[in-house]
Every structure is written in structure tokens, then in C-alpha cells.
Amino acid sequence: MKNTKLAVGILIGIGLLAIGLLFLNNYLEKRIKTGIEDNLKKAKVTFDKVDVKLLDRKAEVINPFAKLENKTLKVDTIKLNDIHIWNYITKKDIVVGNLQISKPVVKFYNFQKKSEDSTNSDKAKGSSKFKNKILIKNVNIRDGSFEIFEEDSTSHRLFANLKAITMEQVRVNAQTLKETIPFNYELILLNADSLFYDMDKQHELAIGDLEIDNNRVTIADLSINPKFSKEAFQKTINKEKDRYQLSIDTILLADLNWTMQNDSLKFQNPYTELKSANFKIYRDKTLPDDNSFKPMYSEMIRKMPILIQFDSIQIADSYLKYEENIRDDREAGMVEFSDLNMSISNFTNIGIRREDFPKIQVISNASFMKGAPLHIEWQFDVSSRSDQFQISGDMGRLSAAQMNEFFKAGMNIEASGEILNMYFNFYGNENQAQGEMRLEYKDFKVEVLRKDGKRKNKIISGLANLIVRNKALNNKANYKEISYQRDTTKSFWNYLWNLLKNGALKSFL
């Protein structure tokens, strides 16, 4: 009889406990659901439904939508799995094992810019009120997009299709909310299968595939494309401006790290690789000159709005072409560099005040005009306020016929014969450069063309060839001392071209 009563008592106790747990489960589910709904409403987030299953330690938010000043966020579903209830009950901290976000669409509308002071003050106020700690052990985002609009809400300045993002150990607290990125994380995996950026009125950038595996970044099918044909491009500008067309098969950043330093973004990467770049530049010289000051590359890197340190950059199997239209009634002049391989070391503007600040070193090998091997070594000092540089190179055999693609359009001459070898070594600063050049040639003759660029001007051609040192082979060519005062409204490449041109004239005459 006693055993029967004991058994009945145990059963009743279990039943009461079950009923109590059921009521407690319902109470906590309602409390957590109400807490989620209240916090969403405080954040001005609308939603269709919040569902909490305490026994499964899951919660779900259906169709949340947030609009905050100049940005909106729309999501299909947000799922929280493996919610640590005890941490929330005892400490009000939120610990979640897994967060799944499906089809988020983030839009920024940069129609008006908010003052920096008010932004910082709002951030400080928000972070001071936040007392909880949030830890999400794993975050999975699928099939989202990130969009930026500037002039109106129909035209993208930037669009990225985010296929997948995975983060681990995401932490949010009062301290992280004061930072530019309001959370910390230990691992990130990102895959975007298309990206578009509207660079300016003439050019746009596109990326076929972007993959970030923690600090390793791989970019495939990057391109910068002009929006207009060569003829239509000129109608969008009132001064000379380069028209770019660039494609790169793959870009690898082996270990990219980025942080904030004194309100500036800092990027560091030990090894960068670009494969199969194809870069075409076109300039119409019939337009008025752009007489603005053109800084040297060292000054541009020194004054970049970001801090950067790329220890080694390798460019492989690439191609560069420059076209210049001198007159509308002629073909554009052209120079090209194929089989281009380049190594760049110490590309940095970090710590420029230190005594051992390294110079940027550039070593390049290419085939010039698909005929002559060309080797160039170039170094310049970013820390030098006078923008000191040194550049040297040597070029092998090149026929005059290959050079005529530029000579006929750019200089109104047609040459015959060949250059056997050229060597140069120049050094200088932002204003003045000097150095030496040696040019060997064979049977070199020039024909000065008439204004139509087709018929030869025999009289002037004859006089020109009397002036040219017309030896069959000037194999005893001497080094020529060269100097040139830079026109600061022209680029560094115009600077180098004039040094080479002066050297060639001294060799020929």
C-alpha cells in the first residue's frame, strides 16, 4: 500500500513538474518573444512575425525591415539557433550558437551627408546606453545584396551580389559600438559573384567574382570599361583626359589585414599578384591641354587618404597599349608593351619619417612594339619632399618600321633602318632630371611627311638625312649627357619621354 502511494506521489510530482515546466516554458517563450519584439520596435524595425521555440532554443523573425536615415535593410528571415537561455536570464547577455540571415538587401542613399560631429555624438550616446554583451558563435548570410545610390534611387553607384558570408565568434559590446565596425570577429568567409561600381561619368568598374577566405582575397574578371566610344568620349570632356580600358584575369592578396589608425584606414599585405592584365589608354590631343599641376607618383602615394603597405606586387603576362590622336585626319599614334612582367617592392606610405624608410623598387621586362626586349629598373622615394627618383633601362634590336606606328602620327616622320641597342640612366626630382643615354643604330634614315601624313617632303627629308649622322653602323656610339627641366603640368611619363627624346636627338645629330 505504501509503495502504491509512493508511486502515485511520484507520478503526481512529475505531472506537476511537467505542468510547471510547461507553464515556465510558455512564460519564458512569451517573455523572450516580447523582448525581441520590443527591441525591434525600439530600433524602428517592422516585421511580419516573431516565433520563439524555447525547448528547441530557436527563434525566428519573418520579413524584418529597417529604415535608418539614409539606409534600409530588408531580410526574408532571421533565424537564431542554439540560444543560451541561462546567460540571458542571469546576465541579460545574448549568446547564440548560430545566426542565419536569408536574402538581406542593404541600401545606402548618399543624397545628403550628415556632419561628422553629430554622427560621432549619436554613436557615443548609443554605445553608452548599451550594457549587454552579444556573442554569436557562427553567422551565415546567404543570397544578399549591397547597394549604394547617390544621385537618385534608380541608379546604382555600387552594387554587390553577395552569394554567401560566414563569420565566427562575432562579439558586440559597449566598446565595439564605438568603433567604425561595431563588432569583432575571428573568421570571415565571403563570396560575391558580381560587383559593379560607377567610377565617374566616363568609366565603370566590374568584378566577376570576389572571394575572401579570412585574410586571403581573390578577385576574378576585374574590368574598368569606358561608357562611351572614343568619339563620344571626347564630347563628355572639355580638356585632355585619358580613356581607360582595363581587364585583369585574377588578383590575389595573400594576407590582407586592415585596421584603423588615427581615423585613417590602414591596409597591409605581404604579397599581391595580378595575372593577365590588359590595359589600353587613349588620349585625344586635339582637345585643349589640362594645365593643372601633375604631381609625381611619390607625392600621390605620400598624400593618399589611406595608409598602405604592400611588400611585394607581381604583375605577370600582361599587356599595355597607349594611343594618342594628334590630328583627326590621321590614324592615332601607338606604342605597346606585350609579355609584360613587373615586380614592385616596398609600396608603402607608412612611417615615412623614419630614417630607414624604403624606396619603392620597380623592375619590368616586356616586348616593346612586339619586337624589342625592354628591361627597366625604377626607384623613387615616397619620403622625399623633392620626389627624388632614378630610372634606367636597356632595349634590344628594334626596326624603324615598328616605330613608325608612333612616328607617323606623333612626329609626322617615317623612318627606315633599325636601332640595335639603347641604354639610359636618368635621375632627378620633381623639377629637374639629368643622366646619360647611349643609342646604337644602323642605316637610320628619316622621311619628313607633308601635312596630309602620307606624301613625303623630299627636300626637307634630304636636309634631315644630311644632319643625321648617317653611318652604316655607329657601333662606337658614346654616352650622351642629358638634362631636362620638367613641365609640372605634364605627367611623369611625359618627363621620361622628353629625356629619351633629347638623348635620341643628341645621338642622331
PDB file of C-alpha atoms in Angstrom, residues 115-298:
ATOM      1  CA  SER A 115      28.003  66.134 -40.213  1.00  0.00           C
ATOM      2  CA  GLU A 116      30.772  64.159 -38.551  1.00  0.00           C
ATOM      3  CA  ASP A 117      30.173  65.706 -35.137  1.00  0.00           C
ATOM      4  CA  SER A 118      26.536  64.636 -34.938  1.00  0.00           C
ATOM      5  CA  THR A 119      27.390  61.149 -36.163  1.00  0.00           C
ATOM      6  CA  ASN A 120      30.059  60.704 -33.526  1.00  0.00           C
ATOM      7  CA  SER A 121      27.842  62.081 -30.779  1.00  0.00           C
ATOM      8  CA  ASP A 122      24.987  59.752 -31.759  1.00  0.00           C
ATOM      9  CA  LYS A 123      27.378  56.823 -31.760  1.00  0.00           C
ATOM     10  CA  ALA A 124      28.706  57.774 -28.338  1.00  0.00           C
ATOM     11  CA  LYS A 125      25.182  58.126 -26.926  1.00  0.00           C
ATOM     12  CA  GLY A 126      24.101  54.792 -28.355  1.00  0.00           C
ATOM     13  CA  SER A 127      27.138  52.910 -27.093  1.00  0.00           C
ATOM     14  CA  SER A 128      26.895  54.436 -23.594  1.00  0.00           C
ATOM     15  CA  LYS A 129      23.347  53.070 -23.187  1.00  0.00           C
ATOM     16  CA  PHE A 130      24.280  49.580 -24.353  1.00  0.00           C
ATOM     17  CA  LYS A 131      25.152  47.426 -21.321  1.00  0.00           C
ATOM     18  CA  ASN A 132      24.660  43.918 -22.697  1.00  0.00           C
ATOM     19  CA  LYS A 133      27.151  41.630 -24.366  1.00  0.00           C
ATOM     20  CA  ILE A 134      26.364  39.712 -27.530  1.00  0.00           C
ATOM     21  CA  LEU A 135      28.226  36.633 -28.719  1.00  0.00           C
ATOM     22  CA  ILE A 136      27.207  34.830 -31.895  1.00  0.00           C
ATOM     23  CA  LYS A 137      29.388  31.803 -32.440  1.00  0.00           C
ATOM     24  CA  ASN A 138      28.523  31.371 -36.104  1.00  0.00           C
ATOM     25  CA  VAL A 139      26.845  33.714 -38.621  1.00  0.00           C
ATOM     26  CA  ASN A 140      25.649  32.578 -42.057  1.00  0.00           C
ATOM     27  CA  ILE A 141      24.336  35.093 -44.600  1.00  0.00           C
ATOM     28  CA  ARG A 142      23.002  33.842 -47.926  1.00  0.00           C
ATOM     29  CA  ASP A 143      21.883  35.402 -51.232  1.00  0.00           C
ATOM     30  CA  GLY A 144      22.103  39.069 -50.273  1.00  0.00           C
ATOM     31  CA  SER A 145      22.953  42.327 -51.976  1.00  0.00           C
ATOM     32  CA  PHE A 146      24.626  45.597 -51.031  1.00  0.00           C
ATOM     33  CA  GLU A 147      23.686  48.752 -52.928  1.00  0.00           C
ATOM     34  CA  ILE A 148      24.717  52.418 -52.822  1.00  0.00           C
ATOM     35  CA  PHE A 149      22.774  55.194 -54.558  1.00  0.00           C
ATOM     36  CA  GLU A 150      23.982  58.783 -54.906  1.00  0.00           C
ATOM     37  CA  GLU A 151      22.143  60.951 -57.420  1.00  0.00           C
ATOM     38  CA  ASP A 152      18.783  59.174 -57.252  1.00  0.00           C
ATOM     39  CA  SER A 153      17.201  55.920 -56.131  1.00  0.00           C
ATOM     40  CA  THR A 154      17.211  54.329 -59.587  1.00  0.00           C
ATOM     41  CA  SER A 155      20.906  54.498 -60.497  1.00  0.00           C
ATOM     42  CA  HIS A 156      23.491  52.466 -58.565  1.00  0.00           C
ATOM     43  CA  ARG A 157      26.849  53.908 -57.596  1.00  0.00           C
ATOM     44  CA  LEU A 158      27.761  50.470 -56.247  1.00  0.00           C
ATOM     45  CA  PHE A 159      26.069  47.075 -56.424  1.00  0.00           C
ATOM     46  CA  ALA A 160      27.368  43.797 -54.990  1.00  0.00           C
ATOM     47  CA  ASN A 161      25.598  40.454 -55.197  1.00  0.00           C
ATOM     48  CA  LEU A 162      26.617  38.646 -52.001  1.00  0.00           C
ATOM     49  CA  LYS A 163      26.352  34.920 -52.541  1.00  0.00           C
ATOM     50  CA  ALA A 164      27.488  33.902 -49.059  1.00  0.00           C
ATOM     51  CA  ILE A 165      29.091  35.362 -45.925  1.00  0.00           C
ATOM     52  CA  THR A 166      30.234  33.318 -42.926  1.00  0.00           C
ATOM     53  CA  MET A 167      31.628  34.798 -39.714  1.00  0.00           C
ATOM     54  CA  GLU A 168      32.657  33.187 -36.441  1.00  0.00           C
ATOM     55  CA  GLN A 169      32.837  34.447 -32.855  1.00  0.00           C
ATOM     56  CA  VAL A 170      31.068  37.736 -33.552  1.00  0.00           C
ATOM     57  CA  ARG A 171      31.096  39.921 -30.452  1.00  0.00           C
ATOM     58  CA  VAL A 172      29.201  43.142 -29.770  1.00  0.00           C
ATOM     59  CA  ASN A 173      29.551  45.233 -26.624  1.00  0.00           C
ATOM     60  CA  ALA A 174      29.683  48.860 -25.491  1.00  0.00           C
ATOM     61  CA  GLN A 175      33.319  49.169 -26.560  1.00  0.00           C
ATOM     62  CA  THR A 176      32.920  47.718 -30.068  1.00  0.00           C
ATOM     63  CA  LEU A 177      29.972  50.039 -30.744  1.00  0.00           C
ATOM     64  CA  LYS A 178      32.388  52.979 -30.502  1.00  0.00           C
ATOM     65  CA  GLU A 179      34.469  51.608 -33.392  1.00  0.00           C
ATOM     66  CA  THR A 180      33.964  52.129 -37.118  1.00  0.00           C
ATOM     67  CA  ILE A 181      32.924  48.486 -37.421  1.00  0.00           C
ATOM     68  CA  PRO A 182      30.708  47.907 -34.367  1.00  0.00           C
ATOM     69  CA  PHE A 183      31.678  44.261 -33.807  1.00  0.00           C
ATOM     70  CA  ASN A 184      34.693  41.969 -33.560  1.00  0.00           C
ATOM     71  CA  TYR A 185      35.070  38.652 -35.333  1.00  0.00           C
ATOM     72  CA  GLU A 186      37.647  35.887 -35.641  1.00  0.00           C
ATOM     73  CA  LEU A 187      36.959  34.446 -39.099  1.00  0.00           C
ATOM     74  CA  ILE A 188      35.200  35.650 -42.213  1.00  0.00           C
ATOM     75  CA  LEU A 189      34.410  33.888 -45.471  1.00  0.00           C
ATOM     76  CA  LEU A 190      32.787  35.939 -48.227  1.00  0.00           C
ATOM     77  CA  ASN A 191      31.795  35.172 -51.779  1.00  0.00           C
ATOM     78  CA  ALA A 192      30.317  37.746 -54.160  1.00  0.00           C
ATOM     79  CA  ASP A 193      29.619  36.599 -57.713  1.00  0.00           C
ATOM     80  CA  SER A 194      29.194  40.071 -59.193  1.00  0.00           C
ATOM     81  CA  LEU A 195      30.139  43.621 -58.256  1.00  0.00           C
ATOM     82  CA  PHE A 196      29.588  46.912 -60.085  1.00  0.00           C
ATOM     83  CA  TYR A 197      30.970  50.366 -59.235  1.00  0.00           C
ATOM     84  CA  ASP A 198      30.235  53.591 -61.101  1.00  0.00           C
ATOM     85  CA  MET A 199      33.667  55.271 -61.004  1.00  0.00           C
ATOM     86  CA  ASP A 200      32.886  58.564 -62.738  1.00  0.00           C
ATOM     87  CA  LYS A 201      30.992  59.994 -65.696  1.00  0.00           C
ATOM     88  CA  GLN A 202      33.229  58.179 -68.165  1.00  0.00           C
ATOM     89  CA  HIS A 203      34.177  54.828 -66.569  1.00  0.00           C
ATOM     90  CA  GLU A 204      32.691  51.936 -64.598  1.00  0.00           C
ATOM     91  CA  LEU A 205      34.277  49.027 -62.743  1.00  0.00           C
ATOM     92  CA  ALA A 206      33.021  45.433 -62.637  1.00  0.00           C
ATOM     93  CA  ILE A 207      34.186  42.290 -60.829  1.00  0.00           C
ATOM     94  CA  GLY A 208      33.038  38.833 -61.871  1.00  0.00           C
ATOM     95  CA  ASP A 209      33.879  37.037 -58.639  1.00  0.00           C
ATOM     96  CA  LEU A 210      35.189  38.127 -55.237  1.00  0.00           C
ATOM     97  CA  GLU A 211      36.195  35.628 -52.566  1.00  0.00           C
ATOM     98  CA  ILE A 212      37.529  36.395 -49.086  1.00  0.00           C
ATOM     99  CA  ASP A 213      38.814  33.449 -47.055  1.00  0.00           C
ATOM    100  CA  ASN A 214      39.775  35.031 -43.751  1.00  0.00           C
ATOM    101  CA  ASN A 215      42.626  37.341 -44.905  1.00  0.00           C
ATOM    102  CA  ARG A 216      43.142  35.796 -48.334  1.00  0.00           C
ATOM    103  CA  VAL A 217      41.378  37.791 -51.073  1.00  0.00           C
ATOM    104  CA  THR A 218      40.881  36.518 -54.632  1.00  0.00           C
ATOM    105  CA  ILE A 219      39.335  38.638 -57.389  1.00  0.00           C
ATOM    106  CA  ALA A 220      38.447  37.224 -60.809  1.00  0.00           C
ATOM    107  CA  ASP A 221      37.487  39.034 -64.018  1.00  0.00           C
ATOM    108  CA  LEU A 222      38.044  42.619 -62.921  1.00  0.00           C
ATOM    109  CA  SER A 223      37.440  45.232 -65.589  1.00  0.00           C
ATOM    110  CA  ILE A 224      37.313  49.001 -65.971  1.00  0.00           C
ATOM    111  CA  ASN A 225      35.308  49.931 -69.032  1.00  0.00           C
ATOM    112  CA  PRO A 226      34.598  53.269 -70.723  1.00  0.00           C
ATOM    113  CA  LYS A 227      30.947  54.186 -71.036  1.00  0.00           C
ATOM    114  CA  PHE A 228      31.448  55.767 -74.446  1.00  0.00           C
ATOM    115  CA  SER A 229      33.209  55.121 -77.744  1.00  0.00           C
ATOM    116  CA  LYS A 230      36.399  57.084 -78.431  1.00  0.00           C
ATOM    117  CA  GLU A 231      34.493  59.684 -80.448  1.00  0.00           C
ATOM    118  CA  ALA A 232      31.625  60.037 -77.948  1.00  0.00           C
ATOM    119  CA  PHE A 233      34.066  60.121 -75.021  1.00  0.00           C
ATOM    120  CA  GLN A 234      35.566  63.403 -76.255  1.00  0.00           C
ATOM    121  CA  LYS A 235      32.136  65.056 -76.124  1.00  0.00           C
ATOM    122  CA  THR A 236      31.942  64.437 -72.357  1.00  0.00           C
ATOM    123  CA  ILE A 237      35.145  66.373 -71.573  1.00  0.00           C
ATOM    124  CA  ASN A 238      36.470  69.853 -72.342  1.00  0.00           C
ATOM    125  CA  LYS A 239      40.165  69.107 -71.717  1.00  0.00           C
ATOM    126  CA  GLU A 240      42.549  66.273 -72.465  1.00  0.00           C
ATOM    127  CA  LYS A 241      41.749  63.189 -70.400  1.00  0.00           C
ATOM    128  CA  ASP A 242      42.755  59.548 -70.692  1.00  0.00           C
ATOM    129  CA  ARG A 243      40.167  56.980 -71.714  1.00  0.00           C
ATOM    130  CA  TYR A 244      40.894  53.706 -69.907  1.00  0.00           C
ATOM    131  CA  GLN A 245      40.033  50.123 -70.734  1.00  0.00           C
ATOM    132  CA  LEU A 246      41.415  47.538 -68.317  1.00  0.00           C
ATOM    133  CA  SER A 247      40.815  43.842 -67.752  1.00  0.00           C
ATOM    134  CA  ILE A 248      42.576  41.564 -65.242  1.00  0.00           C
ATOM    135  CA  ASP A 249      42.011  37.809 -65.124  1.00  0.00           C
ATOM    136  CA  THR A 250      42.904  37.285 -61.448  1.00  0.00           C
ATOM    137  CA  ILE A 251      44.139  39.308 -58.485  1.00  0.00           C
ATOM    138  CA  LEU A 252      45.430  37.632 -55.323  1.00  0.00           C
ATOM    139  CA  LEU A 253      46.047  39.358 -51.989  1.00  0.00           C
ATOM    140  CA  ALA A 254      47.664  36.630 -49.913  1.00  0.00           C
ATOM    141  CA  ASP A 255      47.178  38.008 -46.385  1.00  0.00           C
ATOM    142  CA  LEU A 256      45.282  41.297 -46.364  1.00  0.00           C
ATOM    143  CA  ASN A 257      44.913  42.975 -42.982  1.00  0.00           C
ATOM    144  CA  TRP A 258      43.128  46.237 -42.382  1.00  0.00           C
ATOM    145  CA  THR A 259      42.683  48.388 -39.306  1.00  0.00           C
ATOM    146  CA  MET A 260      42.011  51.993 -38.341  1.00  0.00           C
ATOM    147  CA  GLN A 261      44.937  54.252 -37.383  1.00  0.00           C
ATOM    148  CA  ASN A 262      44.227  57.835 -36.321  1.00  0.00           C
ATOM    149  CA  ASP A 263      40.944  57.915 -38.273  1.00  0.00           C
ATOM    150  CA  SER A 264      42.671  56.560 -41.406  1.00  0.00           C
ATOM    151  CA  LEU A 265      42.185  53.151 -42.967  1.00  0.00           C
ATOM    152  CA  LYS A 266      45.374  51.081 -42.983  1.00  0.00           C
ATOM    153  CA  PHE A 267      45.849  48.181 -45.430  1.00  0.00           C
ATOM    154  CA  GLN A 268      48.780  45.777 -45.195  1.00  0.00           C
ATOM    155  CA  ASN A 269      49.521  42.804 -47.436  1.00  0.00           C
ATOM    156  CA  PRO A 270      52.817  40.935 -47.879  1.00  0.00           C
ATOM    157  CA  TYR A 271      52.168  39.540 -51.366  1.00  0.00           C
ATOM    158  CA  THR A 272      49.942  40.680 -54.235  1.00  0.00           C
ATOM    159  CA  GLU A 273      49.673  39.051 -57.646  1.00  0.00           C
ATOM    160  CA  LEU A 274      47.991  40.268 -60.848  1.00  0.00           C
ATOM    161  CA  LYS A 275      47.748  37.884 -63.790  1.00  0.00           C
ATOM    162  CA  SER A 276      46.951  38.669 -67.425  1.00  0.00           C
ATOM    163  CA  ALA A 277      46.221  42.380 -67.203  1.00  0.00           C
ATOM    164  CA  ASN A 278      45.262  44.105 -70.449  1.00  0.00           C
ATOM    165  CA  PHE A 279      45.414  47.903 -70.185  1.00  0.00           C
ATOM    166  CA  LYS A 280      44.578  50.244 -73.088  1.00  0.00           C
ATOM    167  CA  ILE A 281      44.869  54.034 -72.781  1.00  0.00           C
ATOM    168  CA  TYR A 282      43.637  56.524 -75.364  1.00  0.00           C
ATOM    169  CA  ARG A 283      44.147  60.283 -75.371  1.00  0.00           C
ATOM    170  CA  ASP A 284      42.893  62.860 -77.874  1.00  0.00           C
ATOM    171  CA  LYS A 285      45.496  65.626 -78.224  1.00  0.00           C
ATOM    172  CA  THR A 286      43.184  67.776 -80.350  1.00  0.00           C
ATOM    173  CA  LEU A 287      41.436  68.942 -77.168  1.00  0.00           C
ATOM    174  CA  PRO A 288      42.840  71.780 -75.022  1.00  0.00           C
ATOM    175  CA  ASP A 289      45.611  70.833 -72.591  1.00  0.00           C
ATOM    176  CA  ASP A 290      44.830  70.221 -68.955  1.00  0.00           C
ATOM    177  CA  ASN A 291      47.274  72.710 -67.440  1.00  0.00           C
ATOM    178  CA  SER A 292      46.688  71.730 -63.823  1.00  0.00           C
ATOM    179  CA  PHE A 293      49.662  70.669 -61.703  1.00  0.00           C
ATOM    180  CA  LYS A 294      50.584  66.988 -62.126  1.00  0.00           C
ATOM    181  CA  PRO A 295      52.192  65.514 -59.003  1.00  0.00           C
ATOM    182  CA  MET A 296      54.884  62.854 -59.171  1.00  0.00           C
ATOM    183  CA  TYR A 297      53.908  59.306 -58.182  1.00  0.00           C
ATOM    184  CA  SER A 298      55.833  59.622 -54.912  1.00  0.00           C
TER     185      SER A 298
END
